C-alpha cells in the first residue's frame, strides 16, 4: 500500500505537462553497464517519445523505471529488444493505478489532512494561511492556540501559533520566525507545514513530544503580512515592509535590519529606496516591535530561529561584526549537526557559519538582537535553493524542503531541550 | 530537484596549478596572499573561521564569474552549466589592484529536465583564473572546462531549440517566466534558456569580488523578425544581486544562431547605489558586442 503512495508522490513531483495516463505503462529496465546506460539515454532523450524517467540508476546493475506513454509503447519495446536491453512492465495502466490510489487516499483521511484540504504543497494567500492556523488550533485544542501578537503597518493581524502542553507558567520557549522578507515564499510555506507537523507529531514522535513536555514553541509563519500580500498582488519580488517613508517615494524598511542590534551599522542603508533600508530607528517597524515586545514580556525564550531563502545556509551570530560570538563554537557544532540531519533526507547541502562571513555583514538583524538579549540558540536558516530558481522556488519543492528542514529544526530544538540554562 | 552530490573534499591547501615561469614569480610576489577581510577590525579578529569564510566566498565568487563567462562564450542555450561544488583554489588580495583567484570547481547541467544526472560522467569540471579589478566590473576570466555534453548532441539540441523559437508566434504575450509560483511551462522553456544565455553575458560583466548576480525572472519578451535566419530576441529580466538584495531590471537584446557567436546588447537600470561597492556603473553597451576579440 505504501508503495502505491510512493509512486503517487513521484508522479506529483515529476510529471508536469499531462494530466491523464490511460494506457501508459511503467517499464523497469535493467542496465548492466555504461554502454547500456548510453543506449537508454539515447532512447529517453529523444523528444518525440516523451518518456519520463522515474528512477535513474546510481550505479550499474540497478534498474531504471521509465514511464512510457501509450503511443510510444511499440517503438520503445522495439528499441529495447533490438538493443538487447532487459525490461519488465511493472505498471500496466498508470491511470487505473492512480484512480485506485485516489479512492484509497480519500478513504484514509488521517489527522495529517485538514478538513478543508489545505494543500501543503502549494503557495497560499495570507487569508488561507491564517485560516489554516485557526484550523490547526481547532484540530489540536489541548496543544495549539492562535495568538494575536500585534498588527502590521496596514493593520493586518500578526498571528502566532503557540504550542504548549502546560498553561499558566511561561516555560522556556522556542521562537520560530518566518516570512520576514515577503518574497521568500518558501519560508512561509515551510512554516505552515511545520505548524501542522508539530501538532500532528506530538505524542507520536518521541523527539517532539519530549521537547514539548519541557518547552513551549511559538511559530510566526508570516512576520511581514503587508509585504506578503504585496508580493501576491503587485510585485512578486517585494522584500520589505510597506510602511510610509515621509518625503520619499519609496516604501518600507527591511525588517531584518530594523532590530536593536548595532542598528544602522554595517550592511544596512539609510536610503528609504534601498532593499536594506534600516528604517528611521530601531523597532520603527511595527511588525518588528510586536515580536520584540512579546518576547521581552515573556522573558523566557531560549531559542530563536529565523527562516529565509535562498542560499542553503545555516548561520549564527553575528552579522553586525566579524568578532566571534562567545558561544560561537557551541553554535557552530550544533549547526553542523543540524545541517547533517537536514542533508540526510534528500542530500541538500547547507553551508554553516557566522552571518557576517558566511553571507555578508548585516546589522540590525533578528538573531543578533535575540542573541544579545540572552537567547543563546539563535540561528538564521536560508532555505532552498542556491540560485537556480531563487525566490521563485517551484511549489513542488515545498514539501521536500519542509521535510528536510524539519530534521534540522528538531536537532536544534533537542539540543536546546537538553541544554537549558 | 537537488541531485545527490558526493561530499566535498577538504578545502584545497596550497596553490593550484603548475609552477609559474620564472619571470612571473616577480609579478606574483606583488600579490600577497592575504587572510584577513578588507572590512575586518583588529588583529584579534582574525581567526580560522573568518579566513576560511573569506577564501570560500572569493572562490565561489570567482567560480560563478567564470561560469557566466563560459556559458556566454559557449553560446549554447542547451549546454548551460551551473556551479555544483568548489573543489579547491586560492585567492590573492592586493588592496590596490584587486583580487586574483585560481579555482577548480565542478558543474552540472542547467537544463533541469536533464535525466540520468547521477554518476561521474555528468559532472563537468572547470578550472579558472579570475581577476577582479578593485570593485570594477568585467572580471578577466580564463576558464577551461571538460566537456559535459557530446558536441553532436549539443548541436542537435541547440537546433531543436532554434526551431522551437522560430515557430513561436510573434509578438509573444508572455507575462513572466517562471510564473510567481516558480513554474515554467515546458513549451516556454526554450525562451527561458535563451534568456539565461544572454543574461550570462550581463551577469559576467557586472560581477565584482563583492557582487553576485542571479537571474530571478523574465518579465517581458519580444521576438523580432529578421531578414536572415537568426533569432532576434528582445527581453527584460530581473536580476537579483545578493549583497545589496537589489532587484535590477535589465533590457537585453540578443542575436543568436546555433553555432554562431552570440551578440548581446543590454541596459540595466541601477536604481540604487549600493552602500558597499562605490562606483558601480550602469552596465550599458552601446554597440553590439562581438565575440571576435575573445
Coordinates of C-alpha atoms in Angstrom, one line a residue, chain B:
Chain B
X1 CA 15.2 18.8 -7.6
X2 CA 18.5 18.6 -5.8
X3 CA 20.7 15.9 -7.2
X4 CA 22.9 14.0 -4.8
X5 CA 26.4 15.2 -4.7
X6 CA 29.4 13.4 -3.2
X7 CA 30.7 15.1 0.0
X8 CA 33.0 17.9 -0.8
X9 CA 36.7 17.3 -0.5
X10 CA 38.6 19.2 2.2
X11 CA 39.3 22.8 1.2
X12 CA 42.3 23.0 -1.0
X13 CA 45.6 23.6 0.7
X14 CA 48.4 25.1 -1.2
X15 CA 48.3 26.9 -4.5
X16 CA 46.7 25.3 -7.5
X17 CA 48.3 25.0 -10.9
X18 CA 51.7 24.4 -12.3
X19 CA 54.7 26.3 -11.1
X20 CA 54.8 29.8 -12.6
X21 CA 57.5 30.5 -15.1
X22 CA 60.5 32.5 -13.6
X23 CA 59.6 35.9 -15.0
X24 CA 56.2 35.7 -13.5
X25 CA 57.4 35.0 -10.0
X26 CA 58.3 38.6 -9.5
X27 CA 54.8 39.6 -10.6
X28 CA 53.2 37.1 -8.3
X29 CA 55.2 38.2 -5.4
X30 CA 53.5 41.6 -5.7
X31 CA 50.2 39.8 -5.0
X32 CA 50.5 38.9 -1.3
X33 CA 48.3 36.1 0.0
X34 CA 46.1 37.9 2.5
X35 CA 44.0 36.1 5.1
X36 CA 42.1 39.0 6.7
X37 CA 38.9 40.5 5.2
X38 CA 39.1 44.0 3.8
X39 CA 36.4 45.1 6.3
X40 CA 37.8 43.3 9.4
X41 CA 38.9 45.2 12.5
X42 CA 41.9 44.4 14.7
X43 CA 44.4 41.5 14.7
X44 CA 42.5 39.6 17.3
X45 CA 39.5 39.4 15.0
X46 CA 41.5 37.3 12.6
X47 CA 40.9 33.7 13.3
X48 CA 40.5 30.5 11.4
X49 CA 36.7 30.6 10.6
X50 CA 37.0 34.1 9.2
X51 CA 39.9 33.2 6.9
X52 CA 38.2 30.1 5.6
X53 CA 35.0 32.0 5.2
X54 CA 36.6 34.8 3.1
X55 CA 38.5 32.4 1.0
X56 CA 35.5 30.3 0.4
X57 CA 33.4 33.3 -0.6
X58 CA 36.0 34.5 -3.0
X59 CA 36.4 31.1 -4.6
X60 CA 32.7 30.8 -5.1
X61 CA 32.5 34.4 -6.5
X62 CA 35.3 33.5 -9.0
X63 CA 33.7 30.2 -10.0
X64 CA 30.4 32.0 -10.7
X65 CA 32.0 34.8 -12.7
X66 CA 33.9 32.2 -14.7
X67 CA 30.8 30.1 -15.3
X68 CA 28.8 33.1 -16.6
X69 CA 31.6 33.9 -18.9
X70 CA 31.9 30.3 -20.0
X71 CA 28.2 30.0 -20.7
X72 CA 28.2 33.2 -22.7
X73 CA 31.2 32.1 -24.8
X74 CA 29.9 28.6 -25.4
X75 CA 26.8 30.4 -26.9
X76 CA 24.7 27.3 -26.5
X77 CA 21.4 27.6 -24.7
X78 CA 21.1 23.8 -24.3
X79 CA 24.5 23.4 -22.8
X80 CA 24.3 25.9 -19.9
X81 CA 26.1 25.0 -16.7
X82 CA 25.6 25.8 -13.1
X83 CA 28.0 25.6 -10.2
X84 CA 28.0 22.3 -8.4
X85 CA 30.9 22.4 -6.0
X86 CA 34.0 24.5 -5.5
X87 CA 36.8 21.9 -5.1
X88 CA 39.9 23.9 -4.5
X89 CA 41.6 27.2 -5.1
X90 CA 43.4 30.1 -3.8
X91 CA 42.8 33.8 -3.6
X92 CA 45.3 36.6 -3.5
X93 CA 44.1 40.0 -2.5
X94 CA 46.1 43.1 -3.3
X95 CA 44.4 46.1 -1.7
X96 CA 45.5 48.4 -4.5
X97 CA 44.9 46.2 -7.6
X98 CA 42.2 43.8 -6.7
X99 CA 41.8 40.1 -6.3
X100 CA 43.3 37.2 -8.2
X101 CA 41.7 33.8 -7.8
X102 CA 42.6 30.4 -9.1
X103 CA 39.8 28.0 -8.7
X104 CA 38.8 24.4 -9.6
X105 CA 35.1 23.5 -9.5
X106 CA 32.6 21.1 -10.7
X107 CA 29.5 21.9 -12.7
X108 CA 26.2 20.3 -13.7
X109 CA 23.8 20.9 -16.5
X110 CA 21.4 23.8 -16.0
X111 CA 18.8 22.1 -18.1
X112 CA 16.6 20.7 -15.3
X113 CA 14.9 18.2 -17.4
X114 CA 18.3 16.6 -17.9
X115 CA 17.8 13.0 -16.9
X116 CA 20.2 10.4 -15.6
X117 CA 22.2 13.0 -13.8
X118 CA 23.9 10.7 -11.4
X119 CA 27.3 9.3 -12.0
X120 CA 30.7 10.8 -12.8
X121 CA 30.0 11.4 -16.4
X122 CA 27.5 14.1 -15.7
X123 CA 29.5 16.4 -13.6
X124 CA 31.7 18.7 -15.6
X125 CA 34.9 20.1 -14.2
X126 CA 36.4 23.5 -14.8
X127 CA 39.5 25.4 -13.8
X128 CA 39.7 29.1 -14.0
X129 CA 41.8 32.1 -13.2
X130 CA 39.7 35.2 -12.4
X131 CA 41.0 38.7 -11.9
X132 CA 38.7 41.0 -10.1
X133 CA 39.8 44.6 -10.5
X134 CA 39.1 46.6 -7.4
X135 CA 35.3 46.8 -7.3
X136 CA 35.2 47.4 -11.0
X137 CA 33.1 45.1 -13.0
X138 CA 34.0 42.9 -16.0
X139 CA 36.4 40.5 -14.3
X140 CA 39.1 39.0 -16.5
X141 CA 38.4 35.3 -16.9
X142 CA 40.4 32.5 -18.3
X143 CA 38.4 29.3 -18.0
X144 CA 38.7 25.7 -19.3
X145 CA 36.0 23.1 -18.8
X146 CA 35.8 19.4 -19.5
X147 CA 33.1 18.5 -22.0
X148 CA 29.8 17.8 -20.4
X149 CA 27.7 17.1 -23.4
X150 CA 28.7 15.4 -26.6
X151 CA 29.2 18.1 -29.3
X152 CA 26.8 16.5 -31.7
X153 CA 24.1 16.2 -29.1
X154 CA 24.6 19.8 -28.1
X155 CA 24.3 20.9 -31.7
X156 CA 21.1 18.8 -32.1
X157 CA 19.6 20.3 -29.0
X158 CA 20.5 23.8 -30.0
X159 CA 19.0 23.3 -33.4
X160 CA 15.8 21.9 -31.8
X161 CA 15.6 24.9 -29.6
X162 CA 16.2 27.2 -32.5
X163 CA 13.3 25.6 -34.4
X164 CA 11.0 25.9 -31.4
X165 CA 11.8 29.6 -31.1
X166 CA 11.3 30.2 -34.8
X167 CA 7.8 28.6 -34.5
X168 CA 6.7 30.9 -31.7
X169 CA 4.0 33.4 -32.8
X170 CA 5.1 37.0 -32.9
X171 CA 4.6 39.2 -30.8
X172 CA 4.6 36.9 -27.8
X173 CA 2.2 37.5 -25.0
X174 CA 4.4 36.4 -22.2
X175 CA 3.9 37.8 -18.8
X176 CA 6.6 36.2 -16.7
X177 CA 8.8 33.2 -16.7
X178 CA 8.8 31.5 -14.3
X179 CA 5.4 32.4 -13.0
X180 CA 5.1 33.6 -9.5
X181 CA 4.9 30.0 -8.2
X182 CA 8.1 29.1 -9.9
X183 CA 6.5 27.2 -12.7
X184 CA 7.9 27.2 -16.3
X185 CA 5.6 25.7 -18.9
X186 CA 7.7 23.2 -20.9
X187 CA 6.7 25.0 -24.2
X188 CA 8.3 28.2 -22.8
X189 CA 11.5 26.5 -21.7
X190 CA 13.4 27.4 -24.8
X191 CA 12.7 31.1 -24.2
X192 CA 14.0 30.8 -20.7
X193 CA 17.2 29.0 -21.7
X194 CA 17.9 31.6 -24.4
X195 CA 17.2 34.4 -21.9
X196 CA 19.5 32.8 -19.4
X197 CA 22.2 32.6 -22.0
X198 CA 22.0 36.3 -22.8
X199 CA 21.8 37.1 -19.1
X200 CA 25.0 35.2 -18.5
X201 CA 26.9 37.9 -20.5
X202 CA 25.3 40.6 -18.4
X203 CA 25.9 38.9 -15.2
X204 CA 29.6 38.2 -16.1
X205 CA 30.1 41.9 -16.9
X206 CA 28.5 43.1 -13.7
X207 CA 30.1 40.6 -11.3
X208 CA 32.8 42.0 -8.9
X209 CA 34.5 40.4 -6.0
X210 CA 31.6 41.6 -3.9
X211 CA 28.6 41.5 -6.1
X212 CA 26.9 38.3 -7.1
X213 CA 24.0 38.1 -9.6
X214 CA 21.3 35.6 -10.2
X215 CA 18.6 35.6 -12.8
X216 CA 15.3 35.9 -10.9
X217 CA 12.6 36.3 -13.5
X218 CA 12.0 37.1 -17.2
X219 CA 9.3 39.7 -17.3
X220 CA 8.7 40.6 -20.9
X221 CA 9.6 39.0 -24.2
X222 CA 9.6 40.2 -27.7
X223 CA 11.0 38.4 -30.6
X224 CA 11.6 40.4 -33.7
X225 CA 11.6 39.2 -37.2
X226 CA 14.9 39.3 -39.1
X227 CA 15.6 39.0 -42.8
X228 CA 18.2 36.3 -42.2
X229 CA 17.5 33.2 -40.2
X230 CA 18.9 34.5 -36.8
X231 CA 16.8 34.6 -33.7
X232 CA 16.5 38.3 -32.8
X233 CA 15.3 38.4 -29.2
X234 CA 14.5 41.4 -27.1
X235 CA 13.5 40.8 -23.5
X236 CA 13.6 42.1 -19.9
X237 CA 14.9 40.2 -17.0
X238 CA 15.1 40.9 -13.3
X239 CA 18.5 40.2 -11.8
X240 CA 18.9 39.7 -8.1
X241 CA 22.1 41.0 -6.5
X242 CA 22.9 39.1 -3.3
X243 CA 24.9 41.5 -1.2
X244 CA 22.6 44.5 -1.6
X245 CA 19.5 42.4 -2.2
X246 CA 18.5 44.7 -5.0
X247 CA 16.4 43.6 -8.0
X248 CA 17.8 45.1 -11.1
X249 CA 15.7 45.2 -14.3
X250 CA 17.8 44.7 -17.5
X251 CA 16.7 45.1 -21.0
X252 CA 18.6 42.6 -23.2
X253 CA 18.8 42.3 -26.9
X254 CA 20.5 39.3 -28.3
X255 CA 21.0 37.8 -31.8
X256 CA 21.6 34.1 -32.0
X257 CA 22.1 31.3 -34.5
X258 CA 23.1 27.8 -33.5
X259 CA 26.9 27.5 -33.7
X260 CA 27.5 31.2 -34.2
X261 CA 28.9 33.6 -31.6
X262 CA 26.2 35.3 -29.5
X263 CA 25.7 39.0 -29.9
X264 CA 24.4 40.9 -26.9
X265 CA 23.3 44.4 -26.2
X266 CA 21.9 45.4 -22.8
X267 CA 20.9 48.2 -20.5
X268 CA 20.4 47.7 -16.8
X269 CA 18.7 50.1 -14.5
X270 CA 20.7 50.7 -11.4
X271 CA 18.1 52.2 -9.1
X272 CA 20.2 52.3 -6.1
X273 CA 23.9 52.9 -5.5
X274 CA 24.9 50.1 -3.2
X275 CA 26.4 51.1 0.1
X276 CA 29.4 48.7 0.0
X277 CA 30.6 49.0 -3.6
X278 CA 31.2 52.5 -4.7
X279 CA 31.4 53.5 -8.3
X280 CA 29.0 50.9 -9.5
X281 CA 28.3 51.7 -13.1
X282 CA 25.3 51.3 -15.2
X283 CA 26.1 48.4 -17.5
X284 CA 25.3 49.6 -20.9
X285 CA 27.0 48.5 -24.1
X286 CA 26.0 50.8 -26.9
X287 CA 27.3 48.8 -29.8
X288 CA 26.6 45.1 -30.2
X289 CA 29.4 43.2 -28.6
X290 CA 31.1 40.8 -31.0
X291 CA 32.9 37.7 -29.9
X292 CA 35.8 38.3 -32.3
X293 CA 38.1 39.8 -29.7
X294 CA 37.9 36.7 -27.4

